[in-house]
Tab-separated table of C-alpha atoms in Angstrom:
chain	number	residue	atom	x	y	z
A	181	UNK	CA	100.345	124.215	143.621
A	182	UNK	CA	101.935	121.552	141.420
A	183	UNK	CA	105.517	121.642	140.144
A	184	UNK	CA	104.521	119.706	137.039
A	185	UNK	CA	107.228	117.126	137.735
A	186	UNK	CA	106.386	113.702	136.322
A	187	UNK	CA	108.898	112.156	138.702
A	188	UNK	CA	108.197	113.656	142.120
A	189	UNK	CA	111.204	115.327	143.765
A	190	UNK	CA	111.798	115.343	147.519
A	191	UNK	CA	114.340	117.592	149.178
A	192	UNK	CA	115.787	115.780	152.205
A	193	UNK	CA	117.441	118.295	154.519
A	194	UNK	CA	120.102	117.227	157.049
A	195	UNK	CA	121.834	119.195	159.790
A	196	UNK	CA	125.462	120.289	159.400
A	197	UNK	CA	126.116	120.275	163.163
A	198	UNK	CA	127.981	117.375	164.796
A	199	UNK	CA	128.079	118.387	168.464
A	200	UNK	CA	125.599	119.427	171.138
A	201	UNK	CA	126.656	122.927	172.047
A	202	UNK	CA	129.369	123.019	174.722
A	203	UNK	CA	128.686	119.513	176.047
A	204	UNK	CA	131.131	117.948	173.605
A	205	UNK	CA	128.589	115.201	172.860
A	206	UNK	CA	128.712	114.046	169.249
A	207	UNK	CA	125.525	114.283	167.215
A	208	UNK	CA	124.230	114.733	163.674
A	209	UNK	CA	121.347	113.196	161.745
A	210	UNK	CA	119.822	110.011	163.184
A	211	UNK	CA	120.813	107.345	160.652
A	212	UNK	CA	117.560	105.336	160.456
A	213	UNK	CA	115.589	108.551	159.909
A	214	UNK	CA	117.767	109.271	156.883
A	215	UNK	CA	118.053	105.755	155.474
A	216	UNK	CA	114.427	104.598	155.786
A	217	UNK	CA	112.833	107.532	153.942
A	218	UNK	CA	115.566	107.474	151.309
A	219	UNK	CA	114.734	103.886	150.333
A	220	UNK	CA	110.971	104.115	150.806
A	221	UNK	CA	110.755	107.204	148.596
A	222	UNK	CA	113.243	106.123	145.916
A	223	UNK	CA	111.703	102.642	145.746
A	224	UNK	CA	108.385	104.336	144.953
A	225	UNK	CA	110.057	105.995	141.962
A	226	UNK	CA	110.629	109.430	143.496
A	227	UNK	CA	113.851	111.431	143.303
A	228	UNK	CA	115.503	112.305	146.631
A	229	UNK	CA	118.049	115.140	146.810
A	230	UNK	CA	120.146	115.596	149.974
A	231	UNK	CA	120.874	119.096	151.233
A	232	UNK	CA	122.321	120.705	154.364
A	233	UNK	CA	123.073	124.264	155.509
A	234	UNK	CA	126.827	123.905	154.887
A	235	UNK	CA	126.689	121.457	151.988
A	236	UNK	CA	129.211	118.648	151.615
A	237	UNK	CA	129.390	115.831	154.152
A	238	UNK	CA	126.525	116.037	156.635
A	239	UNK	CA	127.318	114.319	159.969
A	240	UNK	CA	125.464	111.179	161.024
A	241	UNK	CA	125.015	110.551	164.753
A	242	UNK	CA	127.587	107.887	165.681
A	243	UNK	CA	125.272	106.342	168.276
A	244	UNK	CA	122.700	105.696	165.553
A	245	UNK	CA	125.299	103.721	163.581
A	246	UNK	CA	125.656	101.154	166.382
A	247	UNK	CA	123.424	98.352	167.680
A	248	UNK	CA	120.688	98.361	168.877
A	249	UNK	CA	119.833	101.435	166.761
A	250	UNK	CA	120.827	100.045	163.371
A	251	UNK	CA	118.149	98.642	161.055
A	252	UNK	CA	117.911	96.869	157.716
A	253	UNK	CA	117.660	100.331	156.149
A	254	UNK	CA	120.883	101.596	157.759
A	255	UNK	CA	122.744	98.397	156.844
A	256	UNK	CA	121.587	98.772	153.247
A	257	UNK	CA	122.596	102.454	153.175
A	258	UNK	CA	126.114	101.742	154.476
A	259	UNK	CA	126.615	99.143	151.756
A	260	UNK	CA	125.213	101.422	149.023
A	261	UNK	CA	127.925	103.561	147.387
A	262	UNK	CA	125.373	105.838	145.709
A	263	UNK	CA	123.550	106.584	148.954
A	264	UNK	CA	126.781	107.131	150.876
A	265	UNK	CA	128.091	109.449	148.158
A	266	UNK	CA	124.884	111.496	148.361
A	267	UNK	CA	125.178	111.860	152.157
A	268	UNK	CA	128.823	112.907	151.846
A	269	UNK	CA	128.108	115.406	149.091
A	270	UNK	CA	124.932	117.184	150.126
A	271	UNK	CA	123.868	120.253	148.207
A	272	UNK	CA	124.201	123.604	149.959
A	273	UNK	CA	120.679	124.479	151.022
A	274	UNK	CA	120.828	128.162	150.092
A	275	UNK	CA	121.859	127.333	146.522
A	276	UNK	CA	118.730	125.261	145.850
A	277	UNK	CA	115.648	126.469	144.021
A	278	UNK	CA	113.202	124.635	146.239
A	279	UNK	CA	110.216	125.684	144.133
A	280	UNK	CA	111.118	122.760	141.846
A	281	UNK	CA	110.518	120.211	144.629
A	282	UNK	CA	107.226	118.488	145.393
A	283	UNK	CA	107.901	117.819	149.074
A	284	UNK	CA	110.470	118.277	151.807
A	285	UNK	CA	111.574	115.696	154.390
A	286	UNK	CA	113.514	116.592	157.535
A	287	UNK	CA	115.088	113.609	159.356
A	288	UNK	CA	115.748	114.038	163.068
A	289	UNK	CA	118.808	114.025	165.244
A	290	UNK	CA	119.957	116.630	167.760
A	291	UNK	CA	122.213	118.643	165.456
A	292	UNK	CA	119.323	120.513	163.859
A	293	UNK	CA	118.478	122.239	167.165
A	294	UNK	CA	121.703	124.217	166.665
A	295	UNK	CA	121.398	125.065	162.959
A	296	UNK	CA	118.177	124.367	161.046
A	297	UNK	CA	115.890	125.520	163.870
A	298	UNK	CA	117.259	129.063	163.508
A	299	UNK	CA	118.156	128.949	159.806
A	300	UNK	CA	116.255	131.754	158.049
A	301	UNK	CA	116.378	129.931	154.694
A	302	UNK	CA	114.919	126.719	156.172
A	303	UNK	CA	112.235	128.719	157.977
A	304	UNK	CA	111.262	130.537	154.764
A	305	UNK	CA	111.259	127.217	152.866
A	306	UNK	CA	108.765	125.723	155.328
A	307	UNK	CA	106.522	128.772	155.142
A	308	UNK	CA	106.593	128.726	151.332
A	309	UNK	CA	105.892	124.979	151.129
A	310	UNK	CA	102.945	125.406	153.487
A	311	UNK	CA	101.536	128.286	151.397
A	312	UNK	CA	102.025	126.271	148.191
A	313	UNK	CA	100.226	123.255	149.698
A	314	UNK	CA	103.255	120.978	149.333
A	315	UNK	CA	103.959	118.278	151.945
A	316	UNK	CA	106.357	118.981	154.806
A	317	UNK	CA	107.441	115.758	156.570
A	318	UNK	CA	109.438	115.966	159.822
A	319	UNK	CA	110.415	113.195	162.215
A	320	UNK	CA	111.719	113.022	165.793
A	321	UNK	CA	113.484	116.321	166.651
A	322	UNK	CA	112.890	117.869	163.209
A	323	UNK	CA	109.535	119.483	164.160
A	324	UNK	CA	111.645	121.764	166.395
A	325	UNK	CA	112.438	123.651	163.169
A	326	UNK	CA	108.815	124.850	163.212
A	327	UNK	CA	109.444	126.900	166.366
A	328	UNK	CA	110.001	130.261	164.645
A	329	UNK	CA	108.025	129.773	161.418
A	330	UNK	CA	105.341	132.429	161.062
A	331	UNK	CA	102.552	132.910	158.539
A	332	UNK	CA	102.112	136.122	156.547
A	333	UNK	CA	99.836	137.521	159.255
A	334	UNK	CA	102.580	137.119	161.882
A	335	UNK	CA	100.917	134.201	163.672
A	336	UNK	CA	103.036	131.159	164.414
A	337	UNK	CA	102.473	128.501	161.754
A	338	UNK	CA	101.934	125.767	164.342
A	339	UNK	CA	99.211	127.649	166.239
A	340	UNK	CA	96.184	125.353	166.282
A	341	UNK	CA	97.904	122.646	164.227
A	342	UNK	CA	98.025	118.984	165.259
A	343	UNK	CA	101.578	117.685	165.375
A	344	UNK	CA	104.031	115.488	167.240
A	345	UNK	CA	107.780	115.231	167.805
A	346	UNK	CA	110.291	113.828	170.268
A	347	UNK	CA	108.904	113.979	173.829
A	348	UNK	CA	110.569	115.506	176.867
A	349	UNK	CA	110.101	112.096	178.487
A	350	UNK	CA	112.087	110.457	175.674
A	351	UNK	CA	114.918	113.004	175.972
A	352	UNK	CA	114.916	112.478	179.746
A	353	UNK	CA	115.035	108.695	179.402
A	354	UNK	CA	118.301	108.931	177.471
A	355	UNK	CA	119.600	111.638	179.852
A	356	UNK	CA	119.948	114.333	177.220
A	357	UNK	CA	117.193	116.840	178.014
A	358	UNK	CA	119.556	119.019	180.073
A	359	UNK	CA	122.079	119.181	177.201
A	360	UNK	CA	119.631	120.537	174.654
A	361	UNK	CA	119.384	124.091	173.387
A	362	UNK	CA	115.617	123.984	173.896
A	363	UNK	CA	112.760	121.536	174.376
A	364	UNK	CA	110.807	120.752	171.216
A	365	UNK	CA	107.698	119.769	173.186
A	366	UNK	CA	107.686	122.889	175.367
A	367	UNK	CA	108.412	125.361	172.573
A	368	UNK	CA	105.766	124.043	170.190
A	369	UNK	CA	103.147	123.984	172.946
A	370	UNK	CA	104.107	127.564	173.812
A	371	UNK	CA	103.497	128.520	170.180
A	372	UNK	CA	99.945	127.146	170.382
A	373	UNK	CA	100.469	123.773	168.698
A	374	UNK	CA	98.216	120.854	169.573
A	375	UNK	CA	101.112	118.563	170.491
A	376	UNK	CA	100.118	114.884	170.537
A	377	UNK	CA	102.282	112.020	171.763
A	378	UNK	CA	102.097	108.313	172.465
A	379	UNK	CA	104.173	106.160	174.816
A	380	UNK	CA	107.949	106.559	174.582
A	381	UNK	CA	109.441	105.122	171.360
A	382	UNK	CA	106.029	104.107	169.944
A	383	UNK	CA	105.390	104.804	166.243
A	384	UNK	CA	103.199	107.896	165.997
A	385	UNK	CA	102.444	109.918	162.857
A	386	UNK	CA	100.218	113.000	162.946
A	387	UNK	CA	99.010	114.627	159.717
A	388	UNK	CA	97.385	118.066	159.609
A	389	UNK	CA	96.994	119.393	156.090
A	390	UNK	CA	100.414	119.375	154.423
A	391	UNK	CA	102.262	119.085	157.742
A	392	UNK	CA	103.227	115.471	158.461
A	393	UNK	CA	105.097	114.749	161.705
A	394	UNK	CA	106.507	111.640	163.388
A	395	UNK	CA	107.317	111.321	167.089
A	396	UNK	CA	110.442	109.178	167.313
A	397	UNK	CA	112.743	106.971	165.202
A	398	UNK	CA	110.077	104.248	164.989
A	399	UNK	CA	107.886	106.770	163.156
A	400	UNK	CA	110.329	107.255	160.257
A	401	UNK	CA	108.983	104.337	158.203
A	402	UNK	CA	105.231	105.079	158.562
A	403	UNK	CA	105.894	108.788	157.971
A	404	UNK	CA	107.879	108.140	154.774
A	405	UNK	CA	105.186	105.705	153.614
A	406	UNK	CA	102.469	108.299	154.265
A	407	UNK	CA	104.443	110.908	152.287
A	408	UNK	CA	105.020	108.489	149.418
A	409	UNK	CA	101.306	107.674	149.266
A	410	UNK	CA	100.403	111.361	149.223
A	411	UNK	CA	102.830	112.062	146.380
A	412	UNK	CA	101.354	109.189	144.379
A	413	UNK	CA	97.796	110.520	144.629
């Protein structure tokens, strides 16, 4: 179902949470997974609108702003006053008429496990985009938001779908698995998803219909490129 937009519009949804539950560990959106799609999609002529559950400044994971996790995309974003303004002034998700958008992109980071994964508006948005045949791109921990999305018949949306997302083995390698609210890999498998992964930190993009998922930060670029190509067709 087309929006009729000549310039394709992508809603990029960030978490509003900056800490991992009671652990006191700082988190937010993983910077590269925000910066890379922003530039790949805008460079292709698309409009990108930032949103978050709370609106306003959406937190960026401090670890992702330091070497060795920074990239050319994050350096460019930090030096770009327009991009930084957009990240500090996100639209409040519930105030957005998402039917006017051609696609949605969810960057990863741990914060979303505590807000977007249980956000009824985000869950409804995903269900509606899937029904309308509009692309849903999610990278790293973002596929965790699919956990409670159901179709009209009550079945879990991910049942029988091919997808990927951050592995338990990747969370374990950075000693964070035990701090998390839930395991993305376990929950999506429990919902009947055909979860597919590659070696830790390898780029891996899995596309099944309108659902487009990337495993880890290295997947942000190929995922954004795949979304951009789909929007151009």
